[in-house]
Short mmCIF file of C-alpha atoms in Angstrom, two decimals:
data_model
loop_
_atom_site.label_atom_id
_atom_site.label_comp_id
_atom_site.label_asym_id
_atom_site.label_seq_id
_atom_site.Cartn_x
_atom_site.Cartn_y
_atom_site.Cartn_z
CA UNK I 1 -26.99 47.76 -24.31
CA UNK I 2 -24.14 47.84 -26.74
CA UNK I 3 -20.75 49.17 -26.17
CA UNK I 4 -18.27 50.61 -29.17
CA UNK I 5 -14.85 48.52 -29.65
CA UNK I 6 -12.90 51.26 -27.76
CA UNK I 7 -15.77 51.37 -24.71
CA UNK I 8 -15.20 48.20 -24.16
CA UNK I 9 -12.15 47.56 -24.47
CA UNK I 10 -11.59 50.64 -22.21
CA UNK I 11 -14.08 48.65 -19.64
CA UNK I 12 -12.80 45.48 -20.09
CA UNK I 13 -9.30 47.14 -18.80
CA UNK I 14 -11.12 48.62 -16.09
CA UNK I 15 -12.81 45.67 -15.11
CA UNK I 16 -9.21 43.69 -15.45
CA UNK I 17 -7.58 46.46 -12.89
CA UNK I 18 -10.16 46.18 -10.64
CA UNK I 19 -9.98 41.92 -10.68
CA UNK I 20 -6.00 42.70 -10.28
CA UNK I 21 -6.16 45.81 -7.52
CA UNK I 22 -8.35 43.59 -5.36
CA UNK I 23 -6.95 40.59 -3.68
CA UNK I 24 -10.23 38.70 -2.75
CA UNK I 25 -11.54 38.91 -6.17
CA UNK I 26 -8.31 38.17 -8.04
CA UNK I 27 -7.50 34.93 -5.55
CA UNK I 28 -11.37 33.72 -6.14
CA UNK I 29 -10.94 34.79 -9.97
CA UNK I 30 -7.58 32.98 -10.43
CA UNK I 31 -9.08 30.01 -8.83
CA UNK I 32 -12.00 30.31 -11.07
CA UNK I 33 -10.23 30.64 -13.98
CA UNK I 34 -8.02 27.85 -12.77
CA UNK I 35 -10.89 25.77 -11.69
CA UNK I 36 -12.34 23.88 -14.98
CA UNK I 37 -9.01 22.97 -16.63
CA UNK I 38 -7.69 20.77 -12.64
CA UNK I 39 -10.77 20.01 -11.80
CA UNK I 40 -11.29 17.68 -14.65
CA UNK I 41 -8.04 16.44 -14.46
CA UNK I 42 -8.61 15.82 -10.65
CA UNK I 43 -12.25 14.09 -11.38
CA UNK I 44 -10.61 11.73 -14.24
CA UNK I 45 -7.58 10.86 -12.02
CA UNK I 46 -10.74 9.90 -9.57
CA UNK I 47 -11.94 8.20 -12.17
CA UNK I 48 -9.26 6.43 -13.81
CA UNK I 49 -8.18 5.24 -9.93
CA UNK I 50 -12.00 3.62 -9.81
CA UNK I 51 -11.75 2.09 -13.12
CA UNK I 52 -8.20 0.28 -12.29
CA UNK I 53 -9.76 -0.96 -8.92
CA UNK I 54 -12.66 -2.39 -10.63
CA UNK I 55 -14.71 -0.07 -8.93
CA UNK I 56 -16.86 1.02 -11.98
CA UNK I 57 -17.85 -2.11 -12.64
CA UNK I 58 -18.65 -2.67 -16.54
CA UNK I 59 -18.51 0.63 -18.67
CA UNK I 60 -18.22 0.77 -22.62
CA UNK I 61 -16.43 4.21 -22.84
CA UNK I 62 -14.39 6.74 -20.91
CA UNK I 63 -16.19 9.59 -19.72
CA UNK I 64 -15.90 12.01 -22.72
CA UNK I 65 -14.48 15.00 -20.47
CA UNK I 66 -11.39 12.70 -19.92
CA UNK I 67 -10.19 11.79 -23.46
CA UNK I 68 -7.23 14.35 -23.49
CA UNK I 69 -6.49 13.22 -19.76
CA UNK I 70 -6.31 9.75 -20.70
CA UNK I 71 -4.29 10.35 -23.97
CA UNK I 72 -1.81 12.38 -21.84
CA UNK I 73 -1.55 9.62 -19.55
CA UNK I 74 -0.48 7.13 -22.09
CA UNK I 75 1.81 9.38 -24.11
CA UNK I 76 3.33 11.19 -21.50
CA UNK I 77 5.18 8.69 -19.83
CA UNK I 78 3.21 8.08 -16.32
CA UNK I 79 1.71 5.18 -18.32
CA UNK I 80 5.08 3.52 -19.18
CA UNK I 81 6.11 4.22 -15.27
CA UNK I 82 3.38 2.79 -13.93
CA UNK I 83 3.54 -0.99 -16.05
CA UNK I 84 7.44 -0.83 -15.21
CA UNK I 85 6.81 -0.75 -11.22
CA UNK I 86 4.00 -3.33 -11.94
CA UNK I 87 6.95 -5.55 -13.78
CA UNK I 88 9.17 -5.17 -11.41
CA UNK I 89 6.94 -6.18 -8.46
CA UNK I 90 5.96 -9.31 -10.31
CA UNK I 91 9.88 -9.93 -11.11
CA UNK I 92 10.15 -9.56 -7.46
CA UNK I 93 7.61 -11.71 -6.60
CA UNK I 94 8.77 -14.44 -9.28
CA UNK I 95 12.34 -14.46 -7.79
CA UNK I 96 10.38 -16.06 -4.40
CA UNK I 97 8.89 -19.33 -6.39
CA UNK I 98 11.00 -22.08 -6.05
CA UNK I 99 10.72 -23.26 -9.73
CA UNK I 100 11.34 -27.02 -10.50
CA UNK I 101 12.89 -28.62 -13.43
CA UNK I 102 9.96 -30.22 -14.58
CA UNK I 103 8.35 -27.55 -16.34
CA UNK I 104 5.13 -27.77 -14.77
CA UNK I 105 5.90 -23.88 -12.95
CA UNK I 106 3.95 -21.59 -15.05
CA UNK I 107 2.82 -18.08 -15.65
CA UNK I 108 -0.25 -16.82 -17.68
CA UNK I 109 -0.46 -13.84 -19.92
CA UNK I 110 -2.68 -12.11 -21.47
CA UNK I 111 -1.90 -10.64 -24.85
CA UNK I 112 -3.82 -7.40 -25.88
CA UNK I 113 -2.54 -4.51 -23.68
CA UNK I 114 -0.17 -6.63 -21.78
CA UNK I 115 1.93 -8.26 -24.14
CA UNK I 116 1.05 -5.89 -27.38
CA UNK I 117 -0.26 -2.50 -27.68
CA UNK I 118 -2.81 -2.10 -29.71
CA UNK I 119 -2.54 2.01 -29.39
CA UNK I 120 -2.45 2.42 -33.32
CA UNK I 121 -6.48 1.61 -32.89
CA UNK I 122 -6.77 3.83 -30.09
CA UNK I 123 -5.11 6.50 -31.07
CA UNK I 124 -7.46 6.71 -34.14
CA UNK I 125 -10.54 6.25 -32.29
CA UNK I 126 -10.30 8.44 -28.78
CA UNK I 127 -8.33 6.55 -26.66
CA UNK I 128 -11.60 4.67 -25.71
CA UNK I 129 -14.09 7.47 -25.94
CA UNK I 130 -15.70 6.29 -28.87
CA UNK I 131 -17.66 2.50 -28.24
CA UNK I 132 -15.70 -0.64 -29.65
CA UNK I 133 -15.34 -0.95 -33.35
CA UNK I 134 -14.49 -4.62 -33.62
CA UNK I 135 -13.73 -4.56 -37.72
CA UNK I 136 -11.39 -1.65 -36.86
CA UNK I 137 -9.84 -3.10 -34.17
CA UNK I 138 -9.40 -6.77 -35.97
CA UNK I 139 -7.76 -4.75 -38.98
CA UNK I 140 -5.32 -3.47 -36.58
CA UNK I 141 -4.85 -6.84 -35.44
CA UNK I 142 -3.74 -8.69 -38.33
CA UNK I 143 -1.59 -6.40 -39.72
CA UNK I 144 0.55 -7.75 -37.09
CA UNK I 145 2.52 -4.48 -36.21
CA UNK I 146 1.88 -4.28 -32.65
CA UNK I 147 4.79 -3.15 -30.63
CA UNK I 148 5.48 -4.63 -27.51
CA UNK I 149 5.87 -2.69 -24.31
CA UNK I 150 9.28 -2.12 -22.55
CA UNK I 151 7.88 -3.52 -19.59
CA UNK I 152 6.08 -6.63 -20.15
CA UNK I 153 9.45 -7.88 -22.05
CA UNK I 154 11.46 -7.13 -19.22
CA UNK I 155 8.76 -9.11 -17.08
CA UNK I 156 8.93 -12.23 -19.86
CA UNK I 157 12.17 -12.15 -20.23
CA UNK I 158 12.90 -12.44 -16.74
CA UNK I 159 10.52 -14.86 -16.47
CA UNK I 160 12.21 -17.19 -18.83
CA UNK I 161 15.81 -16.76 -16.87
CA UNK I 162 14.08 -18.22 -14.10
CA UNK I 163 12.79 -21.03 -16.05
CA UNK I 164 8.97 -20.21 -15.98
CA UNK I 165 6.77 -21.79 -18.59
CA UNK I 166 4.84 -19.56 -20.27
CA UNK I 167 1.47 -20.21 -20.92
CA UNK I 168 -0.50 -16.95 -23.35
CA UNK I 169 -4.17 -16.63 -23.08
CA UNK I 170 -6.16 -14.75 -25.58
CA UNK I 171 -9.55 -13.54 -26.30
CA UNK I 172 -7.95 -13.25 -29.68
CA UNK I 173 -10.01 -15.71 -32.25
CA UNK I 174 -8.05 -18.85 -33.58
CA UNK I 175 -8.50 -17.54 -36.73
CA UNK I 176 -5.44 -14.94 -35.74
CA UNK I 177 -3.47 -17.52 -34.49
CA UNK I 178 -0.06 -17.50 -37.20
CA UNK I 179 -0.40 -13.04 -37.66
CA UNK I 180 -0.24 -13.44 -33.75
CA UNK I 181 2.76 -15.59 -33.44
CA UNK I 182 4.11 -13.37 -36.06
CA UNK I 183 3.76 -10.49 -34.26
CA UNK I 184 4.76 -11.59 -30.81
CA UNK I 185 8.31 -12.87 -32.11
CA UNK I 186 8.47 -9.68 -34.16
CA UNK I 187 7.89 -7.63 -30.91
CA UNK I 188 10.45 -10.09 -29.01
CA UNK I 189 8.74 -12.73 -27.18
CA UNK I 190 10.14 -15.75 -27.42
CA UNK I 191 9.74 -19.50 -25.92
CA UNK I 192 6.02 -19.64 -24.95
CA UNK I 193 4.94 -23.81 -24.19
CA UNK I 194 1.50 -22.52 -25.74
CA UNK I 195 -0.65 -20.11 -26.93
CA UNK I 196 -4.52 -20.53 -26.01
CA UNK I 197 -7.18 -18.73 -28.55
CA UNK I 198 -10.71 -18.25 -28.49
CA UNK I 199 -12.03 -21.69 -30.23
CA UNK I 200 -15.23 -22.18 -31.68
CA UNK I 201 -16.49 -23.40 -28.37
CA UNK I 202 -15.77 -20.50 -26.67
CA UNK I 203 -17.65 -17.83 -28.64
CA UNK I 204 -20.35 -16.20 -26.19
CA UNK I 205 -18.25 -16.75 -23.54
CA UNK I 206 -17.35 -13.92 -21.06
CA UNK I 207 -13.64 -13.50 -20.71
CA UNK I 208 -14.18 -14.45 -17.07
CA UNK I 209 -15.52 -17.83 -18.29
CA UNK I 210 -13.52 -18.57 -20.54
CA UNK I 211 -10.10 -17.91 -19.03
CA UNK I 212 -11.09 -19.68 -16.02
CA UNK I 213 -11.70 -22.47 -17.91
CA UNK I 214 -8.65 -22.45 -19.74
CA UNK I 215 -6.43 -21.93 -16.44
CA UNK I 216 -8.50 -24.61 -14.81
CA UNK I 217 -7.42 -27.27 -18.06
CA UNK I 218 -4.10 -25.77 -17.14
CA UNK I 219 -4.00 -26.59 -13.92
CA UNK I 220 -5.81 -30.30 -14.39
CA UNK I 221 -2.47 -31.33 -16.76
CA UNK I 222 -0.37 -30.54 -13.47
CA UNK I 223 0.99 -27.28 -13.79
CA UNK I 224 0.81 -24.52 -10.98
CA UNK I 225 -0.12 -20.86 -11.78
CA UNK I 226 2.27 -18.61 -10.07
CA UNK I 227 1.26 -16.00 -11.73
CA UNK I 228 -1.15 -13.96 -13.76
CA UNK I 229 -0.50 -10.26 -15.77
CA UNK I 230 -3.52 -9.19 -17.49
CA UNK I 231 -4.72 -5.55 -18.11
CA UNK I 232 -8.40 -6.34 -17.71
CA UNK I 233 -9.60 -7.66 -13.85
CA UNK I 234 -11.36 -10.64 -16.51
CA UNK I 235 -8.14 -11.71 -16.94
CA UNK I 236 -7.23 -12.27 -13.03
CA UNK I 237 -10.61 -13.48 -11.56
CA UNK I 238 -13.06 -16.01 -11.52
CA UNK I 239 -11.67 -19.94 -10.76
CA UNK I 240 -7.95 -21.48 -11.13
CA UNK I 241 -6.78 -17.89 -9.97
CA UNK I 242 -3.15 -17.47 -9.65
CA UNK I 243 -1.05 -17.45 -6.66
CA UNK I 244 -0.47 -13.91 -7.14
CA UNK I 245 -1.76 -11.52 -9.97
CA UNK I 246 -0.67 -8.52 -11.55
CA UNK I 247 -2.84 -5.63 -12.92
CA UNK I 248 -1.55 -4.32 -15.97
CA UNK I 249 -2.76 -0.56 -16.36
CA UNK I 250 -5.24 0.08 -18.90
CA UNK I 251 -7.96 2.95 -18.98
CA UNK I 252 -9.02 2.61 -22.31
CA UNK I 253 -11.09 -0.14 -22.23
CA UNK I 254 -13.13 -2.75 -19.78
CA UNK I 255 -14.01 -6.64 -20.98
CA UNK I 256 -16.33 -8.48 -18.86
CA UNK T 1 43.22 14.48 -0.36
CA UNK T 2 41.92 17.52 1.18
CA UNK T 3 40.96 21.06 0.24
CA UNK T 4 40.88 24.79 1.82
CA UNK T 5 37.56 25.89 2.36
CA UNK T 6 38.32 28.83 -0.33
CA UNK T 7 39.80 26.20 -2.55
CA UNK T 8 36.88 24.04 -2.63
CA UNK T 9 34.41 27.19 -2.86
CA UNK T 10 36.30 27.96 -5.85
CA UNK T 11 36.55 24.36 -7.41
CA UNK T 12 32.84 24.48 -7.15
CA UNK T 13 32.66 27.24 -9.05
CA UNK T 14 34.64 25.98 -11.90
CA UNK T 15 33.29 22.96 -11.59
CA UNK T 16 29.64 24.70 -11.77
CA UNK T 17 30.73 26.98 -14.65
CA UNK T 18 32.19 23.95 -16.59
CA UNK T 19 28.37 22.28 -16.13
CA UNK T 20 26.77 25.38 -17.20
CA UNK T 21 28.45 26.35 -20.41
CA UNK T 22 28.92 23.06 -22.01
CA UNK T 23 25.35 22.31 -23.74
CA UNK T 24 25.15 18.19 -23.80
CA UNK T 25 25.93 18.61 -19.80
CA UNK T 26 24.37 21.66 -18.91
CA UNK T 27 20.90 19.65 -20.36
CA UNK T 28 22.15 16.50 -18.70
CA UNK T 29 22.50 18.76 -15.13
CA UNK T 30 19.32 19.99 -15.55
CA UNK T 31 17.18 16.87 -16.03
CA UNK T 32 19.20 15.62 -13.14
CA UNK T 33 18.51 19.07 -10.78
CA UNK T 34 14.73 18.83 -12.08
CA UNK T 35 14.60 14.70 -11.39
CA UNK T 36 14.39 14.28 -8.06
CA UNK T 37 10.77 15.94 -7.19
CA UNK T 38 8.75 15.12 -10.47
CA UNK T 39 10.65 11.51 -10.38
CA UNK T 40 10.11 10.93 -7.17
CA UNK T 41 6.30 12.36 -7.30
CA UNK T 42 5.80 10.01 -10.53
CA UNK T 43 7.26 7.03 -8.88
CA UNK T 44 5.05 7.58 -5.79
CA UNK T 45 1.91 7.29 -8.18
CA UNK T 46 3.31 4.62 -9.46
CA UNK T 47 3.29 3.41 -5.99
CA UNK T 48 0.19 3.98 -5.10
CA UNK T 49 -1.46 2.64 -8.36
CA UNK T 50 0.41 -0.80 -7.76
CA UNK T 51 -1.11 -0.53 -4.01
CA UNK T 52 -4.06 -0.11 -4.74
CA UNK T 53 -4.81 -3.11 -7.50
CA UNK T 54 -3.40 -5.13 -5.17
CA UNK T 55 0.06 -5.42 -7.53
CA UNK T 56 2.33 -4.70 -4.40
CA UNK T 57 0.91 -7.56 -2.50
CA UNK T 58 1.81 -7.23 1.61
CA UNK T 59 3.42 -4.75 2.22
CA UNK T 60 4.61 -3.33 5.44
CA UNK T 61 5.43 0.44 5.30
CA UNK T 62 5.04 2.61 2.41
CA UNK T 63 8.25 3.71 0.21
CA UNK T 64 10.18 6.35 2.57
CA UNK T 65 10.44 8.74 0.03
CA UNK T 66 6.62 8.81 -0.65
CA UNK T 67 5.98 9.98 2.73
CA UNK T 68 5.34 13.95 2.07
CA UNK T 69 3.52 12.47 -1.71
CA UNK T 70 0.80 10.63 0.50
CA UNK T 71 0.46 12.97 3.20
CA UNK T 72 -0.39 15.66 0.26
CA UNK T 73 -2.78 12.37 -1.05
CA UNK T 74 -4.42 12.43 1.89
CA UNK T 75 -4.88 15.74 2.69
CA UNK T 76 -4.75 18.15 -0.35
CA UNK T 77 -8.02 16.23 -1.28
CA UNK T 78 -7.71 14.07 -4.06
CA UNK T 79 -8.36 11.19 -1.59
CA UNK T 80 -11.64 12.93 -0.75
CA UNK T 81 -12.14 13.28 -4.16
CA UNK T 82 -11.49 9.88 -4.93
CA UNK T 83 -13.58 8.38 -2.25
CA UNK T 84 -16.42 10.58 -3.93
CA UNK T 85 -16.39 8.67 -6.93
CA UNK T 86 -15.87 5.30 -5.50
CA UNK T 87 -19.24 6.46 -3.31
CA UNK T 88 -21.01 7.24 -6.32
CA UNK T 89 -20.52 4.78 -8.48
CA UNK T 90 -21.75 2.40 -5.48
CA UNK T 91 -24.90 3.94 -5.34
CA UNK T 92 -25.56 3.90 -8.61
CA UNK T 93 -24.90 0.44 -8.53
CA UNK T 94 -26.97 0.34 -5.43
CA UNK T 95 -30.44 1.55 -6.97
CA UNK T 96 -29.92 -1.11 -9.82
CA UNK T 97 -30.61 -4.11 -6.84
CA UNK T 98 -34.35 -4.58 -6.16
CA UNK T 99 -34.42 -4.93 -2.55
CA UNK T 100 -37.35 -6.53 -1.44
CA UNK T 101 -39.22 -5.99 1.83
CA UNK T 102 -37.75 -9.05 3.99
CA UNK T 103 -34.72 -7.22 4.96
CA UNK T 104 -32.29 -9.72 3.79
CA UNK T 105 -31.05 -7.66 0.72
CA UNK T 106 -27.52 -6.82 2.47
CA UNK T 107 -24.57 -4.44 1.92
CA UNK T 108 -21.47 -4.99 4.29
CA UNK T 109 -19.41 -1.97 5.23
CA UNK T 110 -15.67 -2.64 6.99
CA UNK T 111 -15.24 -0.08 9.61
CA UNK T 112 -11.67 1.66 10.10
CA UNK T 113 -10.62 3.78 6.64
CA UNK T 114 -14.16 2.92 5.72
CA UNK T 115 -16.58 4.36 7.78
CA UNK T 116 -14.43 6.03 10.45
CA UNK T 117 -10.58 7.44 9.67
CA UNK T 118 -7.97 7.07 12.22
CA UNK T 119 -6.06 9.80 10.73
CA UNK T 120 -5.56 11.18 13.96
CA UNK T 121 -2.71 7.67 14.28
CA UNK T 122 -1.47 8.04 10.90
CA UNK T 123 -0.52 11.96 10.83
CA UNK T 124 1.37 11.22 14.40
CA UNK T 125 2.91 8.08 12.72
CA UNK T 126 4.06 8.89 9.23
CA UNK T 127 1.43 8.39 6.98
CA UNK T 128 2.37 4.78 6.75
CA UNK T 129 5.75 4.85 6.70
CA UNK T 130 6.62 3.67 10.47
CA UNK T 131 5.55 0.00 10.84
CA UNK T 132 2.55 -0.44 12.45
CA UNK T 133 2.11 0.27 16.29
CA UNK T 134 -0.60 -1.71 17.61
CA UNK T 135 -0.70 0.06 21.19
CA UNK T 136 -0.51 3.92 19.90
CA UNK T 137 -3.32 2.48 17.35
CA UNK T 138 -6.15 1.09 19.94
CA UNK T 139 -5.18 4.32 22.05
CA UNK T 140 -6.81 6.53 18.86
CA UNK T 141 -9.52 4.02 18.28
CA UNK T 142 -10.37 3.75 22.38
CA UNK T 143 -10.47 7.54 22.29
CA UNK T 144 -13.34 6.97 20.15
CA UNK T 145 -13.10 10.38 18.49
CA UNK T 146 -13.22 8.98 14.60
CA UNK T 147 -14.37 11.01 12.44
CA UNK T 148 -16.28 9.90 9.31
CA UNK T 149 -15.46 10.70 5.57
CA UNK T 150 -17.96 12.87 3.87
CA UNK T 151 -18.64 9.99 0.90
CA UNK T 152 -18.92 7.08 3.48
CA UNK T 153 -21.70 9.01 5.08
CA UNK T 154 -23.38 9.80 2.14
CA UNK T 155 -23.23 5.81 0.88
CA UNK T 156 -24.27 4.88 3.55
CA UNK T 157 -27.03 7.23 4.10
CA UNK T 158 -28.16 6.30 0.16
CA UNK T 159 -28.43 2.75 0.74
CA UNK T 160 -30.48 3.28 3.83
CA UNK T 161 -32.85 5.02 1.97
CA UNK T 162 -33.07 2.50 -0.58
CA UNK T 163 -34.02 -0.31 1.96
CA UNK T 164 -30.80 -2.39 2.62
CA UNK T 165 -29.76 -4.40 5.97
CA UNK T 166 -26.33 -2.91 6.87
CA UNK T 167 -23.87 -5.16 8.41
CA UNK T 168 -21.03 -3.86 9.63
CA UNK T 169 -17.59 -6.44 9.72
CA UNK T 170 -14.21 -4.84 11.63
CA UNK T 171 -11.08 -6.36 12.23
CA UNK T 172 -11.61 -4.72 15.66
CA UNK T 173 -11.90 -6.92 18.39
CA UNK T 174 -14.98 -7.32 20.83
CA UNK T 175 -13.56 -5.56 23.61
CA UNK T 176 -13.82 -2.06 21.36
CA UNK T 177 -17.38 -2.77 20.80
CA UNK T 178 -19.24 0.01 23.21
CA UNK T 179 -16.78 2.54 21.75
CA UNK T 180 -17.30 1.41 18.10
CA UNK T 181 -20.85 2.11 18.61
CA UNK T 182 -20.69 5.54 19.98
CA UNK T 183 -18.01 7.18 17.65
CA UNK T 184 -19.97 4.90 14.95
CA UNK T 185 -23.37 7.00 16.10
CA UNK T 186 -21.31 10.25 16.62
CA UNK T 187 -19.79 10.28 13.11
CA UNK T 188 -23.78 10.40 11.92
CA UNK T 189 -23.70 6.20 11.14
CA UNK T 190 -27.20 4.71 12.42
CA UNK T 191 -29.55 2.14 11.90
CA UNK T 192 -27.05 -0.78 11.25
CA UNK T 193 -28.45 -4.48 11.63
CA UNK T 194 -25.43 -6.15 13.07
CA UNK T 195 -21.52 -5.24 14.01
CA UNK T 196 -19.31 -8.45 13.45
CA UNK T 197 -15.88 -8.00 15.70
CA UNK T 198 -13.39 -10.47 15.88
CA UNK T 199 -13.89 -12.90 18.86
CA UNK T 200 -12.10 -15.02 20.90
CA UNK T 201 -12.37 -17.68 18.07
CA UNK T 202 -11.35 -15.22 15.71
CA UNK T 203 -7.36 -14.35 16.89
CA UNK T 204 -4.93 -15.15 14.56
CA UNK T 205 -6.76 -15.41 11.84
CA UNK T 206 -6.37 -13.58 8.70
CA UNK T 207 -8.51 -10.88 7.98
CA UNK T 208 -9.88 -12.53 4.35
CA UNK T 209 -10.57 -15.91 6.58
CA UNK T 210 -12.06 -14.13 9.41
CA UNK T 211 -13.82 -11.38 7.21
CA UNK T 212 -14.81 -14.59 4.40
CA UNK T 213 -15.73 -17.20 7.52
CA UNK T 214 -18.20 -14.40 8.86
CA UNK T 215 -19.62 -13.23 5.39
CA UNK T 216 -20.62 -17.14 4.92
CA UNK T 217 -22.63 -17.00 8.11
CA UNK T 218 -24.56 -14.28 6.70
CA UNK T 219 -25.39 -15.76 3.39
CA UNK T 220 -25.91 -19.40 5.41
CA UNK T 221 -28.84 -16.70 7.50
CA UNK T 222 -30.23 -16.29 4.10
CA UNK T 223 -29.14 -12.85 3.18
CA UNK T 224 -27.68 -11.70 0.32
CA UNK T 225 -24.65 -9.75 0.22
CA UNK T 226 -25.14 -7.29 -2.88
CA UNK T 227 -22.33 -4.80 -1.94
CA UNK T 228 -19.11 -4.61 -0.07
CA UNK T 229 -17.27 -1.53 0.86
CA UNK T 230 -13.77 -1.68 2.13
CA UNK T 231 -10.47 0.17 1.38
CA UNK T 232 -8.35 -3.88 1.82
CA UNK T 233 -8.51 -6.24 -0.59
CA UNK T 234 -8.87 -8.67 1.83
CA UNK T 235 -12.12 -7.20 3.21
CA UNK T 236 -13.20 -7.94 -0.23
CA UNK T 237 -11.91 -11.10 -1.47
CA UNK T 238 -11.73 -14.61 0.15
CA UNK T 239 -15.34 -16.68 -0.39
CA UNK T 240 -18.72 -15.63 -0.19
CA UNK T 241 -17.82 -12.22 -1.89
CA UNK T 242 -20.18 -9.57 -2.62
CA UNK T 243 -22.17 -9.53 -6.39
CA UNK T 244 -20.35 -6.09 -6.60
CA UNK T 245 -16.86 -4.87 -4.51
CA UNK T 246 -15.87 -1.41 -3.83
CA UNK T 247 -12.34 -0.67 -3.05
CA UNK T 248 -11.88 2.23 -0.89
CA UNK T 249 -8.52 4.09 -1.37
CA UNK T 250 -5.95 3.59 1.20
CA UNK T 251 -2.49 4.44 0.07
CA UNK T 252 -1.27 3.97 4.20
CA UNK T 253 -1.56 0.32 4.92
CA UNK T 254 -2.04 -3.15 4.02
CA UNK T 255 -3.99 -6.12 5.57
CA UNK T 256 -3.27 -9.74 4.59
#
């Protein structure tokens, strides 16, 4: 069956009134039309809540139907709201340790999407929908541009008022060690007692592993670990946990 | 200083009309008209994110002005939604384990906002945001009228099927056993190998010692715990943790 232009244009007008006219259709055709666009949105909300929780367990890449939700997320501002309330919890929480003068009170970061944003990689490769490129994402690296986020250098700063030492733990290579200091003064971090990178004895490692181990060092030259911001959940678990840790948003990527 | 009532009508109006035509203002007005809702809306999920990856750490009530934002959590059905997900990606998770045939391959469920929902307490009480009541509480819970959540019962029901032991571990105490196990078999919940309340022994405990102490017991029986479902943290962490942990959203309360 084939209809002229003006037949069915005629019909689809017809067709149109009679959606319109009829309130049962035109509620269940609104919502239909409605229905794709939210309920994506609504299942990668679901999603990115399970991801954040640790819930999903490892995953390489976001579920394709949620790239433009995801990109939204980080440009449009709910992204930035969400580290700042996560800052200011941790300030919060900081302002209760009673910090002595001997320097052994410290706090661990992580670096990568908690200290610096790495979003010029992500941006140009689907905000995690397409799997890890690792000579991309190094070339990002060590150009050494990485911006800071508002939030985490309100949290540092704050930090070093209340005369924290900072202790920065990396999955970042040695071999990046000087573009990294580089960057982090550029970006306005300041004061760190020391920065810990991947060695050669710690390739093959999980994060998990290998932060632990680090912390637990930390911890055996006398220091306490307050507290811990990381954006991955490798960052916070496993052994020589922090008194408290903080969950930096990130639903771009997962490192085991 | 005081006004007329026409006077101040009419230095409202000026005052409205001076807002209105001058452009920097008129912009400025209007993000601050417009602020309140989305702001307050955005902070909420900020909120809630922080809650649930355990940023917030105890917490008491939720933020006042989040009341109507979690009531329309709860009920408009992203919660539903994102309990679906949560559900799912346990049971995908849950066919990966080879359970053998000696029944010791175990998955532990927490009961209240897990399995059963004690809405009926929290819609008379605020959503969260009037401190807890212990007596109106154990009235809901003695009615024993609980219902289930639609992606509790289907976990549930899925790992059944697949063979594990089921042991259920509330913060209830003994006394509310006989009720727990009707509304338990009323919401469509059967088949479990054990229900673990809290005891005499068991008072004043926190819930990750109590929940950790009694999860030990298990594995010290020879089982092994491959999943834990709970919407607390500390039905989760503590010792003798689960191989895999699934947070159940709960945006109304917090358990230390």
């Amino acid at each position: 069956m084939t209809f002229s232009r003006s037949s069915s244009i005629t019909f689809f007008i017809v067709a149109l009134f009679t959606v319109l006219i009829n309130p049962a259709i035109s509620s269940r055709a609104a919502s239909f039309i409605k229905l794709p666009r939210s309920s994506i949105a609504s299942y990668c909300e679901s999603w990115r809540l399970a991801a954040e929780t640790n819930n999903v367990g490892p995953w390489k890449v976001i579920p394709s139907q949620c790239e433009n939700y995801i990109k939204n997320y980080i440009n449009g501002g709910q992204f930035d709201k969400d580290y700042d309330v996560v800052a200011s919890y941790a300030i919060d929480y900081a302002k209760t340790v009673k910090v002595g003068g001997d320097g052994k009170d410290a706090w661990v970061f992580d670096i990568d999407e908690t200290l610096l944003s790495n979003i010029e990689y992500y941006k140009a490769n689907g905000y995690g929908s397409e799997p890890y490129d690792s000579i991309k994402y190094n070339e990002v690296v060590e150009k050494g541009k990485d911006p800071g986020y508002d939030a985490s250098l309100r949290l540092y700063k704050a930090l070093k008022k209340l005369g924290f030492t900072i202790i920065l733990l990396t999955g970042r290579d040695e071999g990046h060690r000087s573009v990294t200091e580089k960057n982090l003064r550029d970006a306005g971090y300041f004061g760190w007692n020391r920065l810990l990178l991947r060695g050669q004895n710690d390739q093959g490692k999980t994060a998990t592993q290998y932060k632990s181990e680090q912390r637990s060092q930390v911890v055996k030259e006398g220091y306490t670990i307050h507290g811990n911001t990381g954006d991955q959940w490798s960052d916070l678990l496993g052994f020589a946990v922090a008194s408290r840790s903080f969950k930096v948003p990130n639903p771009m990527y997962y490192v085991a």
